[in-house]
Coordinates of C-alpha atoms in Angstrom, one line a residue:
M521 CA -12.3 10.2 44.5
E522 CA -15.1 12.8 43.9
V523 CA -17.6 12.5 41.1
E524 CA -16.1 15.6 39.4
H525 CA -12.6 14.0 39.4
L526 CA -13.9 10.7 38.0
E527 CA -15.5 12.6 35.1
I528 CA -12.1 14.3 34.4
R529 CA -10.3 11.0 34.6
D530 CA -12.7 9.3 32.2
Q531 CA -12.5 12.3 29.8
L532 CA -8.7 12.2 29.7
K533 CA -8.6 8.5 29.1
R534 CA -10.5 9.0 25.8
F535 CA -7.6 10.9 24.1
A536 CA -3.9 10.5 23.3
P537 CA -1.5 10.7 25.0
F538 CA -3.4 10.2 28.2
D539 CA -4.9 6.9 27.0
Q540 CA -1.4 5.4 27.4
L541 CA -1.0 6.5 31.1
E542 CA -1.2 4.2 34.1
D543 CA -4.2 4.6 36.4
E544 CA -2.1 6.2 39.1
W545 CA -1.1 9.1 36.8
L546 CA -4.7 9.5 35.6
D547 CA -5.8 9.8 39.2
T548 CA -3.1 12.4 40.0
L549 CA -4.0 14.5 36.9
A550 CA -7.8 14.3 37.7
T551 CA -7.3 15.7 41.2
Q552 CA -4.8 18.4 40.3
I553 CA -6.3 19.8 37.0
E554 CA -7.8 23.2 37.0
I555 CA -10.6 24.2 34.7
G556 CA -11.1 27.5 32.8
Y557 CA -13.9 28.8 30.7
F558 CA -13.5 31.0 27.6
K559 CA -16.2 32.6 25.5
A560 CA -16.1 32.4 21.7
G561 CA -13.7 35.0 20.4
S562 CA -11.7 35.4 23.6
D563 CA -7.9 34.9 23.8
I564 CA -6.6 31.9 25.6
M565 CA -2.9 32.4 25.1
V566 CA -1.4 35.8 23.9
K567 CA 1.9 36.0 22.1
G568 CA 4.8 36.8 24.3
E569 CA 3.2 35.6 27.6
D570 CA 4.8 33.0 29.8
V571 CA 3.4 29.5 29.3
T572 CA 2.6 28.1 32.8
S573 CA 0.5 25.1 32.0
L574 CA -0.4 22.4 29.4
H575 CA -3.8 23.2 27.9
I576 CA -6.3 20.3 27.2
I577 CA -9.6 21.1 25.4
R578 CA -12.5 19.6 27.3
S579 CA -15.1 21.0 25.0
G580 CA -15.4 23.7 22.3
A581 CA -12.8 24.6 19.6
V582 CA -9.6 26.6 19.5
E583 CA -7.5 28.1 16.7
L584 CA -3.7 28.7 16.9
Y585 CA -2.1 31.4 14.8
R586 CA 1.4 32.1 13.5
S587 CA 3.1 35.4 14.3
N588 CA 2.0 36.9 11.0
G589 CA -1.7 36.1 11.8
E590 CA -2.0 33.1 9.5
L591 CA -4.0 30.1 10.9
Y592 CA -1.6 27.4 12.1
N593 CA -3.9 24.8 13.5
R594 CA -7.5 24.2 14.6
L595 CA -8.1 22.0 17.6
A596 CA -11.3 20.4 19.0
E597 CA -12.1 18.2 22.0
G598 CA -9.1 16.3 23.2
G599 CA -6.6 18.6 21.5
I600 CA -3.6 19.9 23.5
F601 CA -1.5 23.1 23.2
G602 CA 1.1 25.0 25.1
H603 CA 3.4 22.0 25.4
W604 CA 6.1 23.5 23.2
G605 CA 6.4 26.5 25.5
L606 CA 6.7 24.3 28.5
L607 CA 9.3 22.0 26.8
M608 CA 11.4 24.9 25.5
N609 CA 10.8 27.2 28.5
R610 CA 9.8 30.0 26.1
P611 CA 6.9 32.4 25.9
V612 CA 3.9 31.9 23.7
R613 CA 4.8 31.6 20.0
F614 CA 1.4 30.6 18.6
P615 CA -1.4 32.6 20.1
A616 CA -4.6 30.7 20.9
R617 CA -8.2 31.9 20.6
A618 CA -11.5 30.2 21.4
I619 CA -13.8 30.1 18.3
E620 CA -16.6 28.5 20.3
D621 CA -17.4 28.6 24.0
T622 CA -14.6 26.5 25.3
L623 CA -13.6 24.6 28.5
I624 CA -9.9 24.1 29.1
Y625 CA -8.2 21.7 31.5
F626 CA -4.9 23.2 32.8
V627 CA -2.0 20.9 33.9
A628 CA 0.5 23.0 35.9
K629 CA 4.1 23.1 34.7
D630 CA 5.6 21.2 37.6
L631 CA 3.1 18.4 37.2
F632 CA 3.7 18.4 33.4
D633 CA 7.5 18.2 34.0
R634 CA 7.0 15.2 36.4
L635 CA 4.8 13.4 33.9
W636 CA 7.2 14.1 31.1
E637 CA 10.1 12.6 33.2
A638 CA 8.2 9.5 34.3
N639 CA 6.3 8.5 31.1
E640 CA 8.2 7.8 27.9
A641 CA 5.0 7.5 25.7
F642 CA 3.7 10.9 27.0
A643 CA 7.1 12.5 26.4
E644 CA 7.4 11.2 22.9
F645 CA 3.9 12.4 22.0
V646 CA 4.3 16.0 23.2
E647 CA 7.8 16.3 21.7
V648 CA 7.0 15.2 18.2
E649 CA 5.2 17.3 15.6
D650 CA 2.8 15.8 13.2
K651 CA 5.3 15.3 10.4
S652 CA 7.9 13.8 12.7
R653 CA 5.2 11.6 14.3
L654 CA 4.2 10.3 10.9
R655 CA 7.8 9.7 9.9
A656 CA 8.3 7.7 13.1
A657 CA 5.2 5.6 12.3
V658 CA 6.5 4.9 8.8
N659 CA 9.9 4.0 10.0
Q660 CA 8.4 1.6 12.6
Q661 CA 6.8 -0.5 10.0
Q662 CA 9.8 -0.7 7.6
N663 CA 11.6 -3.5 9.1
T664 CA 12.1 -6.0 6.3
D665 CA 15.4 -7.5 5.1
L666 CA 14.5 -6.6 1.5
M667 CA 15.0 -2.9 2.3
T668 CA 18.1 -3.2 4.4
S669 CA 20.1 -6.1 2.8
R670 CA 22.6 -5.3 0.0
V671 CA 22.8 -7.4 -3.1
H672 CA 26.4 -8.3 -2.7
K673 CA 25.7 -10.0 0.6
L674 CA 23.6 -12.7 -1.2
L675 CA 26.5 -13.7 -3.5
S676 CA 28.1 -17.0 -2.5
R677 CA 30.7 -17.1 -5.3
T678 CA 32.3 -15.0 -8.0
A679 CA 30.9 -14.9 -11.5
V680 CA 32.0 -17.8 -13.8
M681 CA 33.1 -16.2 -17.1
L682 CA 33.8 -17.4 -20.7
P683 CA 35.0 -15.5 -23.7
Q684 CA 32.5 -15.0 -26.5
T685 CA 34.7 -17.1 -28.8
A686 CA 34.0 -20.2 -26.6
T687 CA 31.8 -23.0 -28.0
L688 CA 28.4 -24.4 -27.0
H689 CA 30.2 -27.6 -25.8
E690 CA 32.7 -25.5 -23.7
A691 CA 29.9 -23.6 -22.1
A692 CA 28.1 -26.8 -21.1
L693 CA 31.3 -28.2 -19.7
A694 CA 32.0 -25.1 -17.7
M695 CA 28.5 -24.9 -16.2
T696 CA 28.6 -28.5 -15.2
A697 CA 32.1 -28.4 -13.7
E698 CA 31.3 -25.2 -11.7
G699 CA 27.8 -26.2 -10.8
V700 CA 26.2 -22.9 -12.0
S701 CA 23.1 -22.1 -14.0
S702 CA 24.6 -19.1 -15.8
L703 CA 27.8 -17.8 -17.4
V704 CA 28.9 -14.2 -17.9
I705 CA 30.3 -13.8 -21.4
T706 CA 33.2 -11.5 -22.0
D707 CA 35.0 -9.9 -25.0
P708 CA 38.7 -11.0 -24.8
D709 CA 39.7 -8.4 -27.4
H710 CA 38.3 -5.4 -25.4
P711 CA 40.9 -3.0 -24.0
D712 CA 39.6 -3.7 -20.6
Q713 CA 41.1 -7.2 -19.9
N714 CA 39.4 -7.6 -16.5
G715 CA 36.2 -9.0 -17.9
Y716 CA 34.2 -6.7 -20.1
M717 CA 30.8 -8.2 -20.2
V718 CA 29.0 -8.5 -23.5
G719 CA 26.4 -11.1 -22.7
I720 CA 25.0 -13.9 -20.5
I721 CA 24.0 -17.5 -21.0
T722 CA 21.7 -19.4 -18.7
D723 CA 20.7 -23.0 -18.6
R724 CA 17.4 -21.9 -20.2
D725 CA 19.3 -20.4 -23.1
L726 CA 21.1 -23.7 -23.6
R727 CA 17.8 -25.6 -23.7
T728 CA 15.7 -23.2 -25.8
R729 CA 18.2 -21.5 -28.1
A730 CA 20.9 -24.1 -28.5
L731 CA 19.6 -27.7 -28.0
A732 CA 16.0 -27.0 -29.2
E733 CA 17.5 -25.4 -32.4
R734 CA 19.9 -28.3 -32.8
L735 CA 23.0 -26.1 -32.9
G736 CA 26.3 -27.9 -33.3
Y737 CA 28.6 -28.4 -30.3
D738 CA 31.2 -26.1 -32.0
T739 CA 28.7 -23.2 -32.4
P740 CA 30.2 -20.0 -30.8
I741 CA 28.2 -18.9 -27.8
S742 CA 28.1 -15.4 -29.2
Q743 CA 25.4 -16.7 -31.6
F744 CA 22.8 -17.5 -28.9
M745 CA 23.8 -15.5 -25.8
T746 CA 21.6 -12.7 -24.5
T747 CA 23.3 -9.4 -25.3
E748 CA 20.9 -6.9 -23.7
V749 CA 21.8 -7.8 -20.2
I750 CA 19.9 -6.5 -17.2
T751 CA 22.4 -5.9 -14.3
I752 CA 22.2 -4.7 -10.7
D753 CA 24.8 -2.7 -8.8
A754 CA 26.4 -4.5 -5.8
K755 CA 25.3 -1.7 -3.5
A756 CA 21.7 -1.9 -4.5
F757 CA 19.1 -3.3 -2.0
V758 CA 17.7 -6.8 -2.4
F759 CA 14.4 -5.2 -3.1
D760 CA 15.8 -3.4 -6.1
A761 CA 17.0 -6.8 -7.5
M762 CA 13.6 -8.3 -6.8
L763 CA 11.8 -5.5 -8.6
S764 CA 14.2 -5.8 -11.6
M765 CA 13.5 -9.5 -11.9
L766 CA 9.8 -8.9 -11.6
R767 CA 9.7 -6.2 -14.3
H768 CA 11.9 -8.0 -16.8
N769 CA 11.0 -11.6 -16.0
V770 CA 14.6 -12.7 -15.7
H771 CA 16.0 -15.3 -13.3
H772 CA 19.6 -14.3 -13.3
L773 CA 21.1 -10.8 -12.6
P774 CA 24.8 -10.1 -13.1
V775 CA 26.0 -8.1 -10.1
V776 CA 28.4 -5.3 -11.1
R777 CA 30.8 -3.2 -9.2
H778 CA 32.3 -0.2 -11.1
R779 CA 30.6 -1.8 -14.2
K780 CA 32.5 -5.1 -13.8
P781 CA 30.7 -8.3 -13.0
I782 CA 31.5 -9.8 -9.6
G783 CA 28.8 -12.4 -9.5
V784 CA 25.4 -13.5 -10.6
L785 CA 22.3 -13.3 -8.5
A786 CA 19.9 -16.1 -9.2
L787 CA 16.2 -16.4 -8.5
S788 CA 16.8 -19.0 -5.8
D789 CA 19.1 -16.5 -4.0
I790 CA 16.3 -14.1 -3.5
I791 CA 13.4 -16.5 -2.8
R792 CA 14.6 -17.1 0.7
Y793 CA 14.5 -13.4 1.4
E794 CA 11.3 -12.6 -0.5
S795 CA 7.8 -13.0 0.8
Q796 CA 5.8 -16.0 -0.5
S797 CA 7.8 -15.5 -3.5
S798 CA 6.2 -13.2 -6.0
L799 CA 9.2 -14.0 -8.2
Y800 CA 8.4 -17.7 -8.1
L801 CA 4.8 -16.9 -8.9
V802 CA 5.8 -14.8 -11.9
S803 CA 7.8 -17.8 -13.2
Q804 CA 4.7 -20.0 -12.7
I805 CA 2.6 -17.5 -14.7
H806 CA 5.0 -17.7 -17.6
R807 CA 5.0 -21.5 -17.6
Q808 CA 1.2 -21.8 -18.1
Q809 CA 0.3 -23.1 -21.6
R810 CA -3.4 -22.3 -21.7
R811 CA -5.3 -19.1 -20.9
K812 CA -7.8 -21.0 -18.6
D813 CA -4.9 -22.3 -16.5
L814 CA -3.8 -18.8 -15.5
S815 CA -6.8 -18.1 -13.4
S816 CA -5.9 -21.1 -11.1
L817 CA -3.0 -19.0 -9.8
M818 CA -5.2 -16.3 -8.3
P819 CA -5.2 -17.8 -4.8
D820 CA -1.4 -17.7 -4.9
V821 CA -1.6 -13.9 -5.8
R822 CA -3.7 -13.3 -2.7
A823 CA -1.5 -15.5 -0.6
T824 CA 1.6 -13.5 -1.8
F825 CA -0.1 -10.2 -0.9
I826 CA -1.1 -11.4 2.6
R827 CA 2.4 -12.7 3.3
M828 CA 4.1 -9.5 2.2
V829 CA 1.8 -7.4 4.4
N830 CA 2.2 -9.6 7.4
E831 CA 6.0 -9.7 7.1
G832 CA 6.3 -6.0 7.2
A833 CA 7.0 -5.2 3.5
T834 CA 6.7 -1.5 2.6
S835 CA 3.8 -0.3 0.4
H836 CA 6.3 0.4 -2.4
M837 CA 7.4 -3.3 -2.2
I838 CA 3.9 -4.6 -2.1
G839 CA 2.6 -2.3 -4.9
S840 CA 5.6 -3.2 -7.1
A841 CA 5.3 -6.9 -6.5
I842 CA 1.5 -7.1 -7.2
A843 CA 1.9 -4.8 -10.3
G844 CA 4.7 -7.1 -11.5
I845 CA 2.4 -10.1 -11.1
G846 CA -0.3 -8.2 -13.0
R847 CA 2.2 -7.4 -15.8
S848 CA 3.2 -11.0 -16.0
F849 CA -0.4 -12.1 -16.4
T850 CA -0.8 -9.6 -19.2
Q851 CA 2.5 -10.5 -20.9
R852 CA 1.7 -14.3 -20.8
L853 CA -1.7 -13.6 -22.3
L854 CA -0.2 -11.6 -25.1
E855 CA 2.3 -14.4 -25.8
L856 CA -0.5 -17.0 -25.9
G857 CA -2.6 -14.6 -28.0
E858 CA 0.2 -14.3 -30.5
E859 CA 0.5 -18.1 -30.6
E860 CA -3.2 -18.3 -31.4
F861 CA -3.5 -15.5 -33.9
G862 CA 0.0 -15.5 -35.3
P863 CA 2.7 -12.8 -35.2
P864 CA 1.6 -9.2 -35.2
P865 CA 1.5 -7.7 -38.7
V866 CA 3.3 -4.6 -37.6
P867 CA 5.2 -3.7 -34.3
Y868 CA 3.1 -2.7 -31.3
C869 CA 3.5 -1.9 -27.6
F870 CA 1.0 -2.9 -25.0
L871 CA 0.5 -0.2 -22.3
A872 CA -0.3 -0.5 -18.7
L873 CA -2.1 2.5 -17.3
G874 CA -2.9 3.8 -13.8
S875 CA -1.8 1.9 -10.8
M876 CA -0.1 -0.9 -12.7
A877 CA 2.0 1.6 -14.6
R878 CA 2.9 3.3 -11.3
D879 CA 3.8 0.0 -9.7
E880 CA 1.2 0.8 -7.0
Q881 CA -1.3 -2.1 -7.5
Y882 CA -3.1 -4.0 -4.8
V883 CA -5.6 -6.9 -4.9
V884 CA -8.6 -4.6 -5.5
T885 CA -8.1 -3.4 -9.1
D886 CA -9.5 -3.3 -12.6
Q887 CA -8.1 -3.2 -16.1
D888 CA -6.6 0.0 -17.5
N889 CA -4.6 -0.6 -20.7
A890 CA -4.0 0.5 -24.2
M891 CA -2.0 -0.2 -27.4
I892 CA 0.5 1.9 -29.3
I893 CA 1.0 0.6 -32.8
S894 CA 3.7 1.4 -35.3
D895 CA 2.9 4.2 -37.7
D896 CA 3.0 1.5 -40.5
F897 CA -0.4 0.5 -39.1
K898 CA -3.2 0.3 -41.8
P899 CA -6.6 -0.1 -40.0
E900 CA -8.3 -1.9 -42.9
E901 CA -5.5 -4.5 -43.0
H902 CA -4.3 -4.8 -39.5
D903 CA -6.9 -3.7 -37.0
D904 CA -8.8 -7.0 -37.0
Y905 CA -5.7 -8.7 -35.6
F906 CA -5.1 -6.2 -32.9
A907 CA -8.8 -6.1 -31.9
K908 CA -8.9 -9.9 -31.5
L909 CA -5.6 -9.8 -29.5
A910 CA -6.9 -7.1 -27.2
A911 CA -10.2 -9.0 -26.6
Y912 CA -8.2 -12.2 -25.9
V913 CA -6.1 -10.4 -23.3
S914 CA -8.9 -8.4 -21.7
D915 CA -11.1 -11.5 -21.3
G916 CA -8.1 -13.5 -19.9
L917 CA -7.4 -10.8 -17.4
A918 CA -11.1 -10.8 -16.3
E919 CA -10.9 -14.5 -15.8
C920 CA -7.9 -13.8 -13.5
G921 CA -9.8 -11.4 -11.4
Y922 CA -8.9 -8.1 -13.1
E923 CA -12.4 -6.5 -13.7
Y924 CA -13.2 -4.8 -17.0
C925 CA -12.7 -1.0 -16.8
K926 CA -16.2 0.5 -16.4
G927 CA -15.0 3.6 -18.3
G928 CA -13.8 1.6 -21.3
I929 CA -10.1 2.5 -20.9
M930 CA -8.9 -0.7 -22.4
A931 CA -7.1 -1.8 -25.6
T932 CA -10.4 -3.3 -26.7
N933 CA -11.7 0.3 -27.3
P934 CA -10.5 1.4 -30.8
Q935 CA -9.9 4.9 -29.4
W936 CA -7.1 3.5 -27.2
R937 CA -5.6 1.2 -29.9
Q938 CA -3.9 3.6 -32.2
P939 CA -0.6 4.3 -34.0
L940 CA 2.1 6.4 -32.3
S941 CA 1.3 9.5 -34.4
V942 CA -2.3 9.4 -33.1
W943 CA -1.2 9.1 -29.5
R944 CA 1.2 12.0 -30.0
A945 CA -1.8 14.0 -31.3
Y946 CA -3.9 13.0 -28.4
F947 CA -1.4 14.3 -25.9
K948 CA -0.6 17.4 -27.9
D949 CA -4.3 18.3 -27.8
W950 CA -4.6 17.5 -24.1
I951 CA -1.6 19.6 -23.2
D952 CA -1.7 22.5 -25.7
N953 CA -5.5 23.0 -25.5
P954 CA -6.3 21.9 -22.0
D955 CA -10.0 21.5 -21.1
P956 CA -10.6 20.6 -17.5
Q957 CA -13.3 18.1 -18.2
A958 CA -11.4 16.4 -21.0
L959 CA -8.3 16.2 -18.7
L960 CA -10.5 14.7 -15.9
N961 CA -11.3 11.8 -18.2
S962 CA -7.8 11.4 -19.6
S963 CA -5.5 12.0 -16.6
I964 CA -5.1 8.2 -16.3
F965 CA -3.1 8.3 -19.5
F966 CA -0.4 10.4 -17.8
D967 CA 0.5 7.2 -15.9
L968 CA 1.6 4.8 -18.6
D969 CA 4.3 2.2 -19.1
G970 CA 5.1 -0.2 -21.9
I971 CA 5.0 -3.8 -20.7
Y972 CA 5.2 -5.9 -23.9
G973 CA 6.3 -5.6 -27.5
E974 CA 8.2 -2.6 -28.8
T975 CA 8.4 -0.7 -25.5
A976 CA 10.6 1.9 -27.1
L977 CA 7.3 3.3 -28.5
A978 CA 6.1 4.0 -25.0
E979 CA 9.4 5.5 -24.0
T980 CA 9.2 7.9 -27.0
L981 CA 5.8 8.9 -25.9
K982 CA 6.8 9.5 -22.3
V983 CA 9.6 11.8 -23.3
D984 CA 7.3 13.8 -25.6
I985 CA 4.7 14.1 -22.8
A986 CA 7.3 15.3 -20.2
R987 CA 8.9 17.8 -22.6
R988 CA 5.5 19.3 -23.7
A989 CA 3.9 19.3 -20.3
Q990 CA 6.7 21.2 -18.6
R991 CA 6.4 24.0 -21.1
S992 CA 2.6 24.5 -20.6
P993 CA 1.6 26.4 -17.5
R994 CA -2.0 26.4 -18.5
F995 CA -2.1 22.6 -18.8
L996 CA -0.4 22.3 -15.4
A997 CA -3.0 24.7 -13.9
C998 CA -5.9 22.7 -15.4
L999 CA -4.4 19.4 -14.2
A1000 CA -3.8 20.9 -10.7
R1001 CA -7.4 22.1 -10.6
N1002 CA -8.6 18.6 -11.3
A1003 CA -6.2 17.3 -8.6
L1004 CA -8.2 19.3 -6.1
N1005 CA -11.5 17.6 -6.8
R1006 CA -10.8 14.7 -4.4
T1007 CA -10.1 16.0 -0.9
P1008 CA -8.9 14.2 2.2
P1009 CA -11.6 13.2 4.7
L1010 CA -10.9 15.8 7.3
G1011 CA -13.5 17.9 8.9
F1012 CA -13.3 21.4 10.3
F1013 CA -11.6 20.3 13.4
R1014 CA -9.5 17.5 11.9
T1015 CA -12.2 15.0 12.6
F1016 CA -12.9 12.3 10.0
V1017 CA -15.5 12.9 7.4
M1018 CA -16.9 9.4 6.6
E1019 CA -19.0 7.9 3.9
S1020 CA -22.7 8.0 4.4
D1021 CA -23.9 5.4 1.9
G1022 CA -25.5 2.2 3.1
K1023 CA -22.8 -0.3 2.2
H1024 CA -19.8 1.6 3.5
N1025 CA -21.5 3.8 6.1
K1026 CA -19.2 5.4 8.7
S1027 CA -16.1 4.4 6.8
I1028 CA -13.3 6.1 4.8
N1029 CA -12.3 5.1 1.3
L1030 CA -8.5 5.2 1.6
K1031 CA -8.0 5.1 -2.2
R1032 CA -10.6 7.7 -3.3
R1033 CA -9.9 10.1 -0.4
G1034 CA -6.2 9.2 0.3
T1035 CA -3.8 7.7 -2.2
A1036 CA -5.7 8.9 -5.3
P1037 CA -5.6 12.6 -4.4
L1038 CA -2.0 12.3 -3.3
S1039 CA -1.1 10.6 -6.5
D1040 CA -2.8 13.4 -8.4
V1041 CA -0.8 16.1 -6.6
I1042 CA 2.5 14.2 -7.1
R1043 CA 1.7 13.7 -10.9
V1044 CA 1.3 17.5 -11.4
H1045 CA 4.6 18.3 -9.8
A1046 CA 6.4 15.5 -11.6
L1047 CA 5.2 16.7 -15.0
A1048 CA 6.1 20.3 -14.1
A1049 CA 9.6 19.0 -13.3
G1050 CA 9.8 17.3 -16.7
S1051 CA 10.1 13.9 -15.2
T1052 CA 9.3 10.7 -17.1
A1053 CA 9.0 8.7 -13.8
Q1054 CA 5.7 6.9 -13.2
N1055 CA 5.9 5.5 -9.7
S1056 CA 4.9 8.1 -7.1
F1057 CA 7.9 7.5 -4.9
N1058 CA 10.3 8.0 -7.9
R1059 CA 8.3 11.0 -8.9
I1060 CA 8.8 12.5 -5.4
D1061 CA 12.6 12.1 -5.9
A1062 CA 12.4 13.9 -9.2
I1063 CA 10.3 16.7 -7.6
A1064 CA 12.8 17.1 -4.8
E1065 CA 15.7 17.5 -7.3
S1066 CA 13.7 20.1 -9.2
R1067 CA 13.2 22.3 -6.1
I1068 CA 9.6 22.8 -7.1
L1069 CA 8.6 22.4 -3.4
G1070 CA 11.0 25.1 -2.3
H1071 CA 13.0 24.0 0.7
S1072 CA 10.9 20.8 1.2
N1073 CA 12.4 17.6 0.0
G1074 CA 9.0 15.9 -0.3
E1075 CA 9.5 13.6 2.7
D1076 CA 6.1 14.5 4.1
L1077 CA 4.5 13.4 0.8
R1078 CA 6.5 10.2 0.9
D1079 CA 5.5 9.5 4.5
A1080 CA 1.8 10.2 3.8
M1081 CA 1.7 8.0 0.8
E1082 CA 3.5 5.2 2.6
Y1083 CA 1.3 5.3 5.7
I1084 CA -2.1 5.5 4.0
S1085 CA -1.1 2.8 1.5
I1086 CA 0.1 0.4 4.2
V1087 CA -3.1 0.9 6.2
R1088 CA -5.0 0.2 3.1
A1089 CA -2.9 -2.9 2.4
R1090 CA -3.4 -4.2 6.0
H1091 CA -7.1 -3.7 5.7
Q1092 CA -7.3 -5.7 2.5
A1093 CA -5.1 -8.5 3.9
L1094 CA -7.4 -8.7 7.0
D1095 CA -10.4 -9.0 4.7
L1096 CA -8.7 -11.8 2.7
E1097 CA -7.7 -13.7 5.8
A1098 CA -11.3 -13.5 7.0
E1099 CA -12.4 -14.9 3.6
Q1100 CA -14.2 -11.6 2.8
E1101 CA -14.0 -9.7 -0.4
P1102 CA -11.4 -7.0 0.1
D1103 CA -12.2 -3.3 -0.4
N1104 CA -10.6 0.1 0.2
N1105 CA -13.0 1.2 3.1
V1106 CA -11.8 1.3 6.7
E1107 CA -13.8 2.1 9.8
P1108 CA -12.0 4.4 12.2
E1109 CA -13.8 2.9 15.1
N1110 CA -12.0 -0.3 14.4
M1111 CA -8.6 1.3 14.4
T1112 CA -6.3 2.1 17.4
V1113 CA -5.9 5.6 18.7
F1114 CA -2.3 5.5 17.3
E1115 CA -3.5 4.5 13.8
R1116 CA -6.2 7.1 13.8
R1117 CA -3.9 9.9 14.9
N1118 CA -1.3 9.0 12.3
L1119 CA -3.9 8.7 9.6
K1120 CA -5.1 12.2 10.4
D1121 CA -1.5 13.4 10.2
A1122 CA -1.2 11.8 6.7
F1123 CA -4.5 13.4 5.5
Q1124 CA -3.3 16.7 6.8
V1125 CA -0.3 16.4 4.6
I1126 CA -2.6 15.9 1.6
S1127 CA -4.6 18.9 2.6
N1128 CA -1.5 21.1 2.9
A1129 CA -0.2 19.7 -0.4
Q1130 CA -3.4 20.7 -2.2
K1131 CA -3.2 24.2 -0.8
Y1132 CA 0.3 24.5 -2.1
L1133 CA -0.8 23.1 -5.5
R1134 CA -3.5 25.7 -5.7
M1135 CA -1.0 28.5 -5.0
R1136 CA 1.9 27.1 -7.1
Y1137 CA -0.1 26.7 -10.3
Q1138 CA -2.5 29.6 -9.9
V1139 CA -5.5 27.3 -10.1
N1140 CA -8.0 30.2 -9.7
R1141 CA -7.0 31.7 -13.0
V1142 CA -8.1 28.8 -15.1

C-alpha cells in the first residue's frame, strides 16, 4: 500500500464509525477514496443536487443548513455528511458550505452501499441521528430487574386480614398461625365487604405499641394499628416499591389492585432484587442509638453505590437510593436530637434542599437543608431549642461525610430557620420582585422537600410556590436567564471544552457543566407548568403534559439527564473502587469513542434546550 493510502487509513481509524471496521475494509476504503479541496466560503453540497458519495472531513470545518437558511449543524475533522441522501436515495436536503479551507474524503455510493450491507456497526451509526443514538445508549444500560419486574410478581401469598374489632391476642395468634409479619386490617361494617382496608399491623407494632405499652390481650387492634397506610399498586415496578420504602422508612407495603389489598410486600421480598440493599442499610441507620455510631455505616453507603452502578441501575434509581439513605441519616439524627433536647416546643418541618430534595444525590455531596417552623414560633422562647437541634444534626451529618455547605444554606443559619409565614414572604419576594442576583443565590430553595416532622408545612409551601411562579412571567424570565449561566462544555465544532486549572486540567466537570445546567432548565419549565414535582424526571413528565415544549415530549431531556448522570456515577464508582476520593471530573481521553460521542450528543441536547429557554421566556428582555 502506498504511503498516501496508509495516511488515509490511519486518519479514518481515528474516528467513528470507521474505528469499528476490520482492517480489510479500512484498506479498501483507503485505496478507493477520492479527495477534494474546498476554499473557505465555497459550497460543498447544494440543495436539490444528487448525492453521489459519503463526505468525510479530513481537515477544516463545514456548516450544514436547513432549507430556510438556519444553521443545522457544524462539523469538524472526522465529521461525516451526505449519508442521509445516500440511504434515502434523495437529493441534498441540508446544503453544506466550507467555513475554513477544507479537505474532503469522498466514498462513492456503490462502496458506501457495500460497506453498509456488510458492517452492522457502520450501518447503525449512519442510520441513527444524535437523539436516537443517545436513546439507544440509554436503553442499552437500563437492564436491571428493578425497572422491569412488576410488584405483583414478588407476592408469594395473599394478604392475611383481620377485622378492626379483633383483639391483640387474636392478631398474635393469626400472625403465628399464618407465619406472616404483618396483617391487613379491614372494616367489616363498610359497604364494600371484600376487604376495605383501614390499617395495618406489623410485628414491630406488636412489640413497640402493644407489648411495650403493656396493653391487655383483649385490646382491640384498632387502638394500635397504623391507619395512614402507604400502599403500592400491583402493576407498579419493583423500583417504585423500593423508592416508597426508602422515602417512608416502612418495611411492609400492602399491594392493591383496584384499591383492594391482594398481598403485602415485605422488605425481605425486595432485598433479593435490590442492589447491596439500600433498604437494609436504611433499616440499620434507624437502629443506631448514638450519633457517633452512624458514621460507621459510611463504608456501607459507598458499597451500596458501587454495587448499584455495577449492576446496571439507572441514574434515577441510584440517585433516589442515595438520597433516601441521606434522608434516613438526617431523620435518625433528628430523632436522636429530640431524645437529647426533648420534644419540640412547637411543630416544625425539616427540609432537604437541592439534590436530596430532587432524589438525585450521589456520593460527592454537601449539606443543603432548612427548617420551616409553625407560625406559633416565638424566637425568644423557642429558637434556642431549634438552633441546638439544627447544630446537632448538621454536625452529625458532617461526621457521616456530608460536608457543611460553604454558602451557609443550612438550618444552623437563622435566616433559613423560620416560621411558615416568613418562608412564604421569602418566596413572594423572590417571585414577585425578581432580582437575577438574588435568584442566583436562592434558586436552590426551589428544590425542597419535607423529610421530617410536620411535612404538611412543606407541601403547603410547594403549592404556594407553584401557583405564584406560574403566574409570573418576569420571574420565569429571570430564572431562565440564570439557567443560561452554566453552559455545556462544547466548543465551536462540538469539541469538548475542558477545565484548565491544575487539579482537574483537561477534564470535564459533569455536574457543573452537565447535570446542573440541565436541572436548571428543567426547573424553569416545571415551575412554568405549575408543577410541585421536585425530581427532574418527574418534572419532565409534568412538562410534557403541559405542552410547554410544543410537540416535544421531553424524551431528549430525559435521555441527556440519564446519560450524563450515569457516566458521572460510573466515574465516581471507579474512583471508589480504586480507593481514591471520588469527584465529578472525567477525562475524555480515558473514555471510549462510543462514550465520547454520546456525551457530546447529550451536551448538544443541553445547548439546544438553553436556546429554546432563551426564546420561550424572552430572556433578553429582563
